[in-house]
Short mmCIF file of C-alpha atoms in Angstrom, two decimals:
data_model
loop_
_atom_site.label_atom_id
_atom_site.label_comp_id
_atom_site.label_asym_id
_atom_site.label_seq_id
_atom_site.Cartn_x
_atom_site.Cartn_y
_atom_site.Cartn_z
CA LEU A 1 -10.15 27.01 -5.44
CA THR A 2 -10.92 31.08 -4.27
CA LYS A 3 -9.12 32.62 -8.07
CA ASP A 4 -10.23 31.61 -11.28
CA VAL A 5 -6.89 31.16 -12.06
CA TYR A 6 -3.59 29.86 -10.95
CA LEU A 7 0.37 29.22 -12.83
CA PHE A 8 2.44 26.78 -11.20
CA GLY A 9 6.15 27.39 -11.87
CA ARG A 10 9.61 28.48 -10.77
CA ASP A 11 9.20 31.75 -12.24
CA ASP A 12 8.33 33.62 -8.33
CA LYS A 13 7.59 36.39 -10.43
CA LEU A 14 4.55 35.11 -13.06
CA ALA A 15 3.88 31.81 -10.43
CA ASP A 16 0.87 32.21 -7.64
CA VAL A 17 2.57 28.67 -6.46
CA CYS A 18 6.18 28.40 -7.36
CA PHE A 19 8.48 25.83 -7.18
CA MET A 20 11.36 25.90 -4.92
CA GLN A 21 15.04 25.01 -6.23
CA ALA A 22 15.64 23.88 -2.64
CA ALA A 23 12.86 21.18 -2.92
CA PHE A 24 13.55 20.37 -5.57
CA HIS A 25 16.71 17.40 -6.85
CA SER A 26 18.09 19.90 -9.16
CA SER A 27 17.90 17.03 -12.17
CA VAL A 28 14.34 17.96 -10.95
CA PHE A 29 14.30 22.04 -10.05
CA PHE A 30 16.03 21.92 -14.27
CA ARG A 31 12.99 20.70 -15.62
CA LEU A 32 10.38 22.55 -14.80
CA SER A 33 9.22 25.50 -16.81
CA LYS A 34 8.84 28.65 -15.42
CA LYS A 35 5.40 28.94 -16.55
CA HIS A 36 5.07 25.34 -15.94
CA PHE A 37 1.04 24.80 -15.70
CA GLU A 38 -2.15 27.24 -14.64
CA LEU A 39 -5.54 25.33 -13.62
CA ILE A 40 -8.07 27.81 -14.96
CA LYS A 41 -12.04 27.67 -13.07
CA GLU A 42 -14.51 28.30 -15.13
CA THR A 43 -18.08 29.18 -13.95
CA SER A 44 -21.65 28.38 -15.95
CA ASP A 45 -24.74 30.68 -15.64
CA ASP A 46 -26.20 28.70 -13.76
CA GLY A 47 -23.29 28.67 -10.97
CA GLU A 48 -21.85 25.20 -11.88
CA HIS A 49 -18.39 24.95 -11.61
CA VAL A 50 -15.52 23.31 -14.12
CA VAL A 51 -11.50 23.21 -13.96
CA TYR A 52 -9.31 22.61 -16.87
CA ILE A 53 -5.25 22.22 -16.16
CA LYS A 54 -2.64 23.30 -19.26
CA ASP A 55 -0.08 22.49 -19.51
CA TRP A 56 2.54 24.83 -20.87
CA SER A 57 5.56 22.65 -19.66
CA SER A 58 7.96 22.14 -22.72
CA ASN A 59 9.40 18.02 -20.25
CA GLY A 60 5.34 17.65 -19.47
CA THR A 61 2.44 18.16 -16.68
CA PHE A 62 0.19 14.38 -16.73
CA VAL A 63 -2.83 13.36 -14.90
CA ASN A 64 -3.55 10.64 -13.84
CA GLY A 65 -0.20 9.35 -15.73
CA GLU A 66 -0.92 10.43 -19.82
CA LEU A 67 0.81 13.24 -21.44
CA ILE A 68 -1.12 16.90 -21.31
CA GLY A 69 1.14 18.30 -24.39
CA LYS A 70 2.67 21.65 -24.77
CA GLY A 71 -0.78 24.33 -25.17
CA ASN A 72 -3.35 21.16 -24.81
CA LYS A 73 -5.51 21.54 -21.92
CA GLN A 74 -7.72 19.10 -20.35
CA VAL A 75 -10.67 18.41 -17.72
CA VAL A 76 -9.31 18.40 -14.03
CA GLN A 77 -11.46 15.98 -11.62
CA HIS A 78 -11.60 15.08 -8.11
CA ASN A 79 -9.53 12.64 -7.86
CA ASP A 80 -7.04 12.68 -10.48
CA GLN A 81 -3.15 13.46 -10.16
CA ILE A 82 -1.48 15.35 -11.43
CA ALA A 83 2.53 14.55 -12.02
CA PHE A 84 5.74 16.60 -13.45
CA PRO A 85 8.15 16.44 -15.16
CA THR A 86 7.53 12.55 -15.96
CA SER A 87 4.78 10.27 -14.52
CA GLU A 88 6.12 8.48 -12.40
CA ASN A 89 6.94 12.26 -10.00
CA GLN A 90 3.58 12.31 -8.38
CA ALA A 91 2.76 15.65 -7.09
CA TYR A 92 -0.86 17.22 -5.61
CA ILE A 93 -4.05 15.46 -6.75
CA PHE A 94 -6.94 17.48 -7.26
CA LEU A 95 -9.81 17.57 -4.94
CA ASP A 96 -13.38 19.13 -5.91
CA LEU A 97 -13.86 20.87 -1.99
CA GLU A 98 -17.82 20.30 -3.06
CA ALA A 99 -17.19 16.34 -3.98
CA THR A 100 -14.95 15.84 -0.83
CA SER A 101 -17.32 17.40 1.57
CA LYS A 102 -19.96 15.64 0.34
CA GLU A 103 -18.09 12.19 0.65
CA GLN A 104 -16.66 12.94 4.15
CA GLU A 105 -20.27 13.12 5.82
CA ILE A 106 -20.23 9.17 5.46
CA TYR A 107 -17.16 9.19 8.07
CA PRO A 108 -16.72 9.32 11.56
CA LYS A 109 -16.70 12.65 12.84
CA GLU A 110 -12.53 11.06 15.00
CA ILE A 111 -11.55 10.39 11.11
CA LYS A 112 -13.05 13.78 9.94
CA GLU A 113 -12.26 15.98 12.24
CA LYS A 114 -8.00 14.76 11.13
CA PHE A 115 -8.71 13.19 7.85
CA THR A 116 -9.57 14.25 4.89
CA ILE A 117 -10.34 11.14 2.37
CA SER A 118 -9.67 11.05 -0.67
CA ARG A 119 -9.00 8.29 -3.74
CA VAL A 120 -9.32 4.41 -3.30
CA LEU A 121 -5.78 2.68 -3.24
CA GLY A 122 -7.15 -1.54 -3.11
CA ARG A 123 -9.52 -3.73 -2.53
CA GLY A 124 -8.94 -6.98 -0.30
CA VAL A 125 -11.58 -9.60 1.16
CA CYS A 126 -11.54 -7.39 4.56
CA GLY A 127 -12.05 -3.84 3.37
CA GLU A 128 -10.86 -0.94 0.83
CA VAL A 129 -8.27 1.16 1.25
CA ARG A 130 -8.20 4.79 1.14
CA LEU A 131 -5.65 6.79 0.80
CA ALA A 132 -5.88 10.70 3.24
CA PHE A 133 -4.43 13.85 3.76
CA SER A 134 -4.17 15.35 7.30
CA LYS A 135 -5.82 18.29 8.28
CA GLY A 136 -2.77 21.41 8.62
CA ASN A 137 -0.18 22.88 7.45
CA GLU A 138 1.39 19.63 6.81
CA CYS A 139 -0.41 17.46 4.82
CA ASN A 140 0.61 14.44 4.88
CA LYS A 141 -0.36 11.24 3.60
CA VAL A 142 -2.02 7.77 5.33
CA ALA A 143 -3.72 5.39 4.19
CA ILE A 144 -7.23 3.99 6.47
CA LYS A 145 -8.06 0.81 5.39
CA ILE A 146 -11.86 0.20 6.64
CA ILE A 147 -13.25 -2.58 7.47
CA ASN A 148 -17.31 -3.33 7.17
CA LYS A 149 -17.39 -5.36 10.47
CA ARG A 150 -20.81 -7.39 10.25
CA GLN A 151 -18.76 -9.47 7.64
CA PHE A 152 -16.75 -11.29 10.83
CA SER A 153 -20.02 -10.92 12.79
CA LEU A 154 -17.80 -8.42 14.66
CA THR A 155 -21.03 -6.04 15.77
CA ASP A 156 -21.63 -7.02 19.11
CA VAL A 157 -19.10 -5.51 21.35
CA GLY A 158 -19.60 -8.09 23.95
CA ASP A 159 -18.10 -10.89 21.81
CA ARG A 160 -14.92 -9.83 19.86
CA ARG A 161 -11.62 -8.98 21.86
CA ASP A 162 -10.89 -5.09 22.87
CA ILE A 163 -10.15 -3.68 18.78
CA LEU A 164 -8.25 -0.62 20.75
CA GLU A 165 -6.31 -3.12 23.20
CA GLU A 166 -5.13 -4.55 19.65
CA VAL A 167 -3.68 -1.25 18.20
CA GLU A 168 -2.23 0.12 20.79
CA ILE A 169 -0.26 -3.54 20.54
CA LEU A 170 0.00 -3.57 16.74
CA LYS A 171 1.42 0.59 17.15
CA LYS A 172 4.21 -0.32 19.00
CA LEU A 173 5.80 -3.25 16.14
CA ASP A 174 8.35 -0.84 14.94
CA HIS A 175 10.71 -2.14 11.54
CA PRO A 176 11.60 -0.24 8.53
CA SER A 177 9.82 -3.51 6.66
CA ILE A 178 6.54 -3.33 7.97
CA VAL A 179 4.04 -0.47 7.77
CA LYS A 180 2.87 1.03 10.64
CA VAL A 181 0.01 0.52 12.27
CA PHE A 182 -0.89 4.39 13.42
CA ASP A 183 -4.70 4.43 15.03
CA ALA A 184 -7.70 3.38 14.80
CA VAL A 185 -11.48 4.19 15.29
CA ASP A 186 -14.69 1.52 15.88
CA THR A 187 -17.71 2.97 15.13
CA PRO A 188 -20.95 0.35 15.61
CA GLU A 189 -20.36 -0.87 11.69
CA THR A 190 -16.95 -0.25 10.68
CA LEU A 191 -13.29 -0.15 11.74
CA TYR A 192 -11.02 2.31 11.09
CA ILE A 193 -7.02 1.56 10.67
CA VAL A 194 -4.63 4.74 10.01
CA LEU A 195 -1.29 2.86 8.64
CA GLU A 196 1.53 4.38 7.07
CA PHE A 197 1.17 5.78 3.12
CA ILE A 198 3.73 3.20 0.65
CA GLU A 199 4.18 5.38 -2.43
CA GLY A 200 5.46 2.64 -5.35
CA GLY A 201 2.29 -0.15 -5.30
CA GLU A 202 2.25 -3.97 -4.16
CA LEU A 203 4.03 -5.54 -5.66
CA PHE A 204 1.89 -7.64 -7.62
CA ASP A 205 1.39 -4.58 -10.11
CA ARG A 206 4.96 -4.56 -10.42
CA ILE A 207 5.87 -8.42 -11.57
CA THR A 208 2.51 -8.10 -13.36
CA SER A 209 3.58 -4.88 -15.27
CA LEU A 210 7.72 -6.84 -15.64
CA LYS A 211 5.54 -10.17 -16.50
CA LYS A 212 8.44 -11.69 -13.46
CA LEU A 213 11.27 -10.26 -11.43
CA GLN A 214 15.53 -10.89 -12.54
CA GLU A 215 16.97 -13.46 -10.11
CA PRO A 216 19.28 -11.20 -7.85
CA LEU A 217 15.69 -8.61 -7.36
CA SER A 218 13.98 -11.34 -5.97
CA LYS A 219 16.74 -11.99 -3.78
CA LEU A 220 16.82 -8.10 -2.66
CA TYR A 221 12.97 -7.78 -1.99
CA PHE A 222 12.38 -11.84 -0.84
CA TYR A 223 15.37 -11.53 1.97
CA GLN A 224 13.40 -8.33 3.08
CA MET A 225 10.41 -10.01 3.69
CA LEU A 226 11.74 -13.33 5.34
CA VAL A 227 13.50 -10.43 7.65
CA ALA A 228 10.07 -8.81 8.19
CA VAL A 229 8.12 -11.92 9.18
CA LYS A 230 10.86 -12.35 10.96
CA TYR A 231 11.25 -9.70 13.12
CA LEU A 232 6.81 -10.71 13.88
CA HIS A 233 8.00 -13.94 14.34
CA ASP A 234 9.49 -13.64 17.51
CA ARG A 235 7.21 -11.00 18.39
CA GLY A 236 4.84 -13.91 18.41
CA PHE A 237 2.63 -12.85 15.42
CA THR A 238 1.69 -15.14 12.57
CA HIS A 239 0.57 -13.05 9.75
CA ARG A 240 -1.50 -15.05 7.71
CA ASP A 241 -2.44 -13.52 4.47
CA LEU A 242 0.88 -13.17 3.89
CA LYS A 243 0.62 -12.97 -0.63
CA PRO A 244 2.12 -10.30 -3.08
CA GLU A 245 -0.48 -7.80 -2.76
CA ASN A 246 0.42 -7.37 0.92
CA VAL A 247 3.96 -6.51 -0.37
CA LEU A 248 4.22 -3.29 -1.02
CA LEU A 249 7.45 -0.61 -2.66
CA SER A 250 8.74 2.01 -1.33
CA SER A 251 8.64 4.18 -4.76
CA SER A 252 9.08 2.76 -8.73
CA LYS A 253 12.69 2.24 -9.00
CA ASP A 254 14.10 -1.63 -8.39
CA ASP A 255 16.00 -1.81 -5.63
CA THR A 256 13.59 -0.40 -3.28
CA LEU A 257 12.49 -1.14 0.72
CA ILE A 258 10.11 -3.33 0.23
CA LYS A 259 6.77 -3.34 3.13
CA ILE A 260 4.87 -5.80 4.20
CA THR A 261 1.15 -4.06 5.36
CA ASP A 262 -2.13 -6.10 6.40
CA PHE A 263 -0.29 -8.09 9.53
CA GLY A 264 -2.51 -7.55 12.54
CA ILE A 265 -6.25 -7.92 10.72
CA CYS A 266 -7.01 -11.22 12.44
CA LYS A 267 -6.08 -9.06 15.83
CA PHE A 268 -9.49 -6.83 14.62
CA VAL A 269 -11.73 -9.32 12.49
CA GLY A 270 -10.65 -13.20 14.55
CA GLU A 271 -8.74 -15.76 12.89
CA GLN A 272 -10.99 -18.11 12.13
CA SER A 273 -13.13 -15.56 10.58
CA LEU A 274 -10.39 -14.51 8.50
CA MET A 275 -9.78 -17.93 7.34
CA LYS A 276 -12.93 -18.94 5.93
CA THR A 277 -13.14 -16.21 4.02
CA LEU A 278 -9.28 -17.50 3.11
CA CYS A 279 -9.85 -20.32 2.54
CA GLY A 280 -12.29 -19.19 -0.61
CA THR A 281 -8.55 -17.94 -2.12
CA PRO A 282 -6.21 -20.43 -1.85
CA THR A 283 -3.51 -20.03 -3.35
CA TYR A 284 -1.12 -18.90 -0.31
CA LEU A 285 -2.52 -20.95 2.03
CA ALA A 286 -0.94 -23.47 3.81
CA PRO A 287 -2.21 -27.23 3.12
CA GLU A 288 -2.85 -28.36 6.05
CA VAL A 289 -5.03 -24.31 6.93
CA LEU A 290 -6.67 -25.61 3.29
CA ALA A 291 -7.27 -29.42 4.73
CA SER A 292 -9.09 -28.21 8.13
CA ASP A 293 -11.00 -25.67 6.13
CA GLY A 294 -10.05 -22.76 8.60
CA ASN A 295 -10.42 -24.37 11.59
CA VAL A 296 -6.93 -24.86 12.81
CA PRO A 297 -4.89 -22.93 14.40
CA TYR A 298 -2.67 -21.07 11.91
CA GLU A 299 1.16 -21.19 13.25
CA LYS A 300 4.43 -19.95 12.42
CA GLU A 301 4.82 -22.76 9.34
CA CYS A 302 2.10 -21.70 7.53
CA ASP A 303 3.57 -18.00 6.70
CA CYS A 304 6.71 -19.48 5.47
CA TRP A 305 4.78 -22.07 3.11
CA SER A 306 2.71 -18.47 1.64
CA LEU A 307 6.29 -17.32 1.39
CA GLY A 308 7.31 -20.16 -0.83
CA VAL A 309 4.74 -19.23 -2.96
CA ILE A 310 5.53 -15.55 -2.90
CA LEU A 311 9.31 -16.40 -4.15
CA PHE A 312 8.17 -19.00 -6.53
CA VAL A 313 5.41 -16.16 -8.32
CA CYS A 314 8.91 -13.55 -8.47
CA LEU A 315 10.68 -16.11 -9.95
CA GLY A 316 8.30 -17.74 -12.82
CA GLY A 317 5.57 -15.24 -12.81
CA TYR A 318 3.67 -17.81 -12.19
CA ALA A 319 1.36 -19.36 -9.51
CA PRO A 320 2.53 -23.02 -8.63
CA PHE A 321 -1.05 -24.00 -8.04
CA THR A 322 -4.08 -23.00 -10.40
CA GLU A 323 -6.98 -24.33 -11.46
CA ARG A 324 -6.79 -27.09 -14.05
CA PRO A 325 -9.65 -28.77 -15.34
CA ASN A 326 -9.63 -33.36 -13.37
CA ASN A 327 -7.45 -31.18 -10.97
CA PRO A 328 -8.80 -29.01 -8.26
CA LEU A 329 -6.00 -26.29 -7.00
CA LYS A 330 -7.23 -27.18 -3.45
CA GLN A 331 -5.68 -31.00 -4.27
CA GLN A 332 -2.51 -29.25 -5.85
CA VAL A 333 -1.30 -27.27 -2.63
CA MET A 334 -2.88 -30.54 -0.13
CA ARG A 335 -0.11 -33.30 -2.34
CA GLY A 336 2.51 -30.55 -2.50
CA SER A 337 1.73 -30.89 -6.55
CA PHE A 338 4.17 -27.68 -8.57
CA SER A 339 6.89 -28.13 -11.07
CA PHE A 340 10.03 -26.04 -12.41
CA PRO A 341 8.90 -26.12 -16.44
CA GLU A 342 12.48 -26.30 -18.05
CA VAL A 343 10.92 -23.05 -20.11
CA VAL A 344 10.66 -20.95 -17.46
CA TRP A 345 12.82 -21.86 -14.77
CA GLN A 346 15.91 -22.50 -16.99
CA GLY A 347 17.75 -19.55 -15.98
CA ILE A 348 17.58 -20.20 -12.00
CA SER A 349 18.93 -21.01 -10.17
CA SER A 350 19.45 -24.26 -8.58
CA GLU A 351 19.88 -23.42 -5.37
CA ALA A 352 16.22 -20.92 -5.22
CA LYS A 353 14.78 -23.49 -6.24
CA ASP A 354 15.45 -25.45 -3.65
CA LEU A 355 14.22 -22.87 -1.54
CA ILE A 356 11.43 -23.07 -2.76
CA LYS A 357 11.15 -27.07 -2.53
CA LYS A 358 11.91 -26.71 1.97
CA LEU A 359 9.13 -24.05 1.60
CA LEU A 360 6.77 -26.07 0.02
CA ASN A 361 7.49 -29.02 2.07
CA VAL A 362 3.90 -30.41 2.97
CA ASP A 363 4.46 -30.96 6.51
CA PRO A 364 5.08 -28.41 8.94
CA SER A 365 7.09 -30.12 11.09
CA LYS A 366 10.05 -30.22 7.90
CA ARG A 367 8.72 -27.09 6.19
CA LEU A 368 11.87 -24.23 7.01
CA THR A 369 11.42 -20.80 9.45
CA VAL A 370 12.22 -17.93 8.70
CA ALA A 371 15.77 -17.77 10.35
CA GLU A 372 16.46 -21.51 8.88
CA ALA A 373 15.33 -19.88 5.40
CA LEU A 374 18.48 -16.60 6.06
CA GLU A 375 20.21 -19.13 6.02
CA HIS A 376 19.75 -21.38 2.93
CA PRO A 377 22.09 -21.60 0.69
CA TRP A 378 21.08 -19.34 -1.86
CA MET A 379 20.00 -15.70 0.72
CA LYS A 380 23.92 -15.68 1.40
CA ASP A 381 24.77 -13.63 -1.11
CA GLU A 382 26.93 -10.48 0.93
CA GLU A 383 25.93 -7.89 -2.18
CA VAL A 384 22.47 -7.72 -2.14
CA ILE A 385 22.54 -8.32 2.16
CA CYS A 386 24.51 -5.19 2.28
CA LYS A 387 21.67 -3.34 0.25
CA ALA A 388 18.84 -4.52 1.81
CA LYS A 389 20.38 -3.68 5.07
CA LYS A 390 21.42 -0.50 3.78
CA LEU A 391 17.55 -0.52 2.39
CA MET A 392 16.46 -0.83 5.67
CA GLU A 393 18.77 1.19 8.30
CA PRO A 394 16.12 4.04 10.33
CA ASP A 395 14.36 6.11 8.39
CA SER A 396 14.41 9.35 10.22
CA LYS A 397 11.29 10.83 8.41
CA ARG A 398 9.51 7.60 8.14
CA THR A 399 8.37 8.73 12.17
CA SER A 400 8.80 12.36 11.20
CA MET A 401 6.01 11.64 9.32
CA ALA A 402 3.58 10.08 11.52
CA PRO A 403 0.27 12.03 10.90
CA PRO A 404 -1.70 13.57 14.44
CA THR A 405 -2.60 11.22 16.95
CA LEU A 406 -6.60 10.25 16.91
CA THR A 407 -8.46 9.80 20.28
CA PRO A 408 -10.58 7.09 19.61
CA THR A 409 -13.22 5.49 20.97
CA LYS A 410 -15.72 3.43 20.55
CA ARG A 411 -18.81 5.46 19.89
CA LYS A 412 -22.00 4.40 20.05
CA ALA A 413 -24.18 5.94 17.79
CA GLU A 414 -23.01 8.15 14.55
CA SER A 415 -22.66 11.33 14.59
CA SER A 416 -24.81 13.36 11.88
CA ASP A 417 -22.27 16.26 12.60
CA SER A 418 -20.51 17.60 8.93
CA ASP A 419 -17.44 18.61 7.90
CA THR A 420 -17.48 21.42 5.53
CA SER A 421 -13.37 21.83 4.34
CA THR A 422 -11.69 24.13 3.27
CA ALA A 423 -9.13 24.56 0.41
CA THR A 424 -5.79 24.78 1.41
CA LYS A 425 -2.82 26.85 -1.40
CA ARG A 426 0.56 25.16 -0.85
CA GLN A 427 2.52 28.10 -1.92
CA LYS A 428 5.50 25.84 -2.61
CA SER A 429 5.30 22.43 -4.10
CA THR A 430 8.28 20.04 -3.01
CA ASP A 431 9.67 16.59 -5.23
CA GLU A 432 6.67 13.53 -4.57
CA GLU A 433 5.01 16.04 -1.92
CA THR A 434 0.61 15.76 -2.86
CA ALA A 435 -1.07 18.10 -1.98
CA ILE A 436 -5.12 20.05 -1.40
CA LEU A 437 -5.78 22.17 -3.29
#
């Protein structure tokens, strides 16, 4: 912020940042106030800055999902999310550029030149994922997966496959229900993978918030999962880590496009290394993988088992295999020991339960393939198929939002260059757009 006060609203005579009607759905635009909110910078005698956000709107301004309230103000901090006129319509992320500059110092030059790294989106066995913004006028959002290579013994270049060649292969995969891989930067200690950013969060969180999914919605999501995994299998890829946390939703709406992520991680960290790591959390792993402690090759049939577990979780709201006294989870998986208690499953169709049983067959040779699952009677729902195909229609905006291309190289040593970011003031705010302030 270069000025002490910035007013945001739809009155172009009053506002420093004016909301333009062409950028919003009409149902949203006319709920915005002429004077919606202010950002106020106060500077103390010792030069320290505090930034407040003050809500002037009738329909609401939200910080991290919490309503400020008309006439009220609160401190806005680094990486806070600002939404209006509803909590779902996240429009800005506030970045404290002093804090951002210090944070950016740890990232390699190839990343810093193209992106401003923001908040943590999630953490998993392979590392954390952070939101990032491409530098320049577009300020497009991407997700950057950060993998600590020491965890997977990948610091010896001579002992691992050519990571950047694998990236080139993954970049060629193009399916509406698969998260796009844009690029990667390989440093001696860390691997950075630049991915498509998906707005709606994880399937796991959606199930948790709703307790479980209704059968028609589960079918809509599962059909898309099957189609996406079939696309991977047909091209020689197995996912190896299918679970609700790796199924992302494109929006907060129920009827939304799903996207599968983390499908190429074993290409970077090594199959055996990944399998041994995942065996520590075996809820979604096939029995043949657990039986070998991750030492057998992971075949396509293993993905089909994981899909069966995911479908069970969607419909039941809990996992089919859970650790119990005198009945270890691993043994339950090895025996395929699960049930459909009437109190939970009484409203679920017999066809859905039959599909789960046929995916959770402990014999891989008798387990349904994804192609066979798509032909199962439960999946032969023309209304759901039509809706799913419409969601999966090619989206021209998806490719146009790609970030600037990196020129990745294997780096011998970390650069000591520091990067100083500059504030970008956006004069036009768009619906569901994130900008750096």
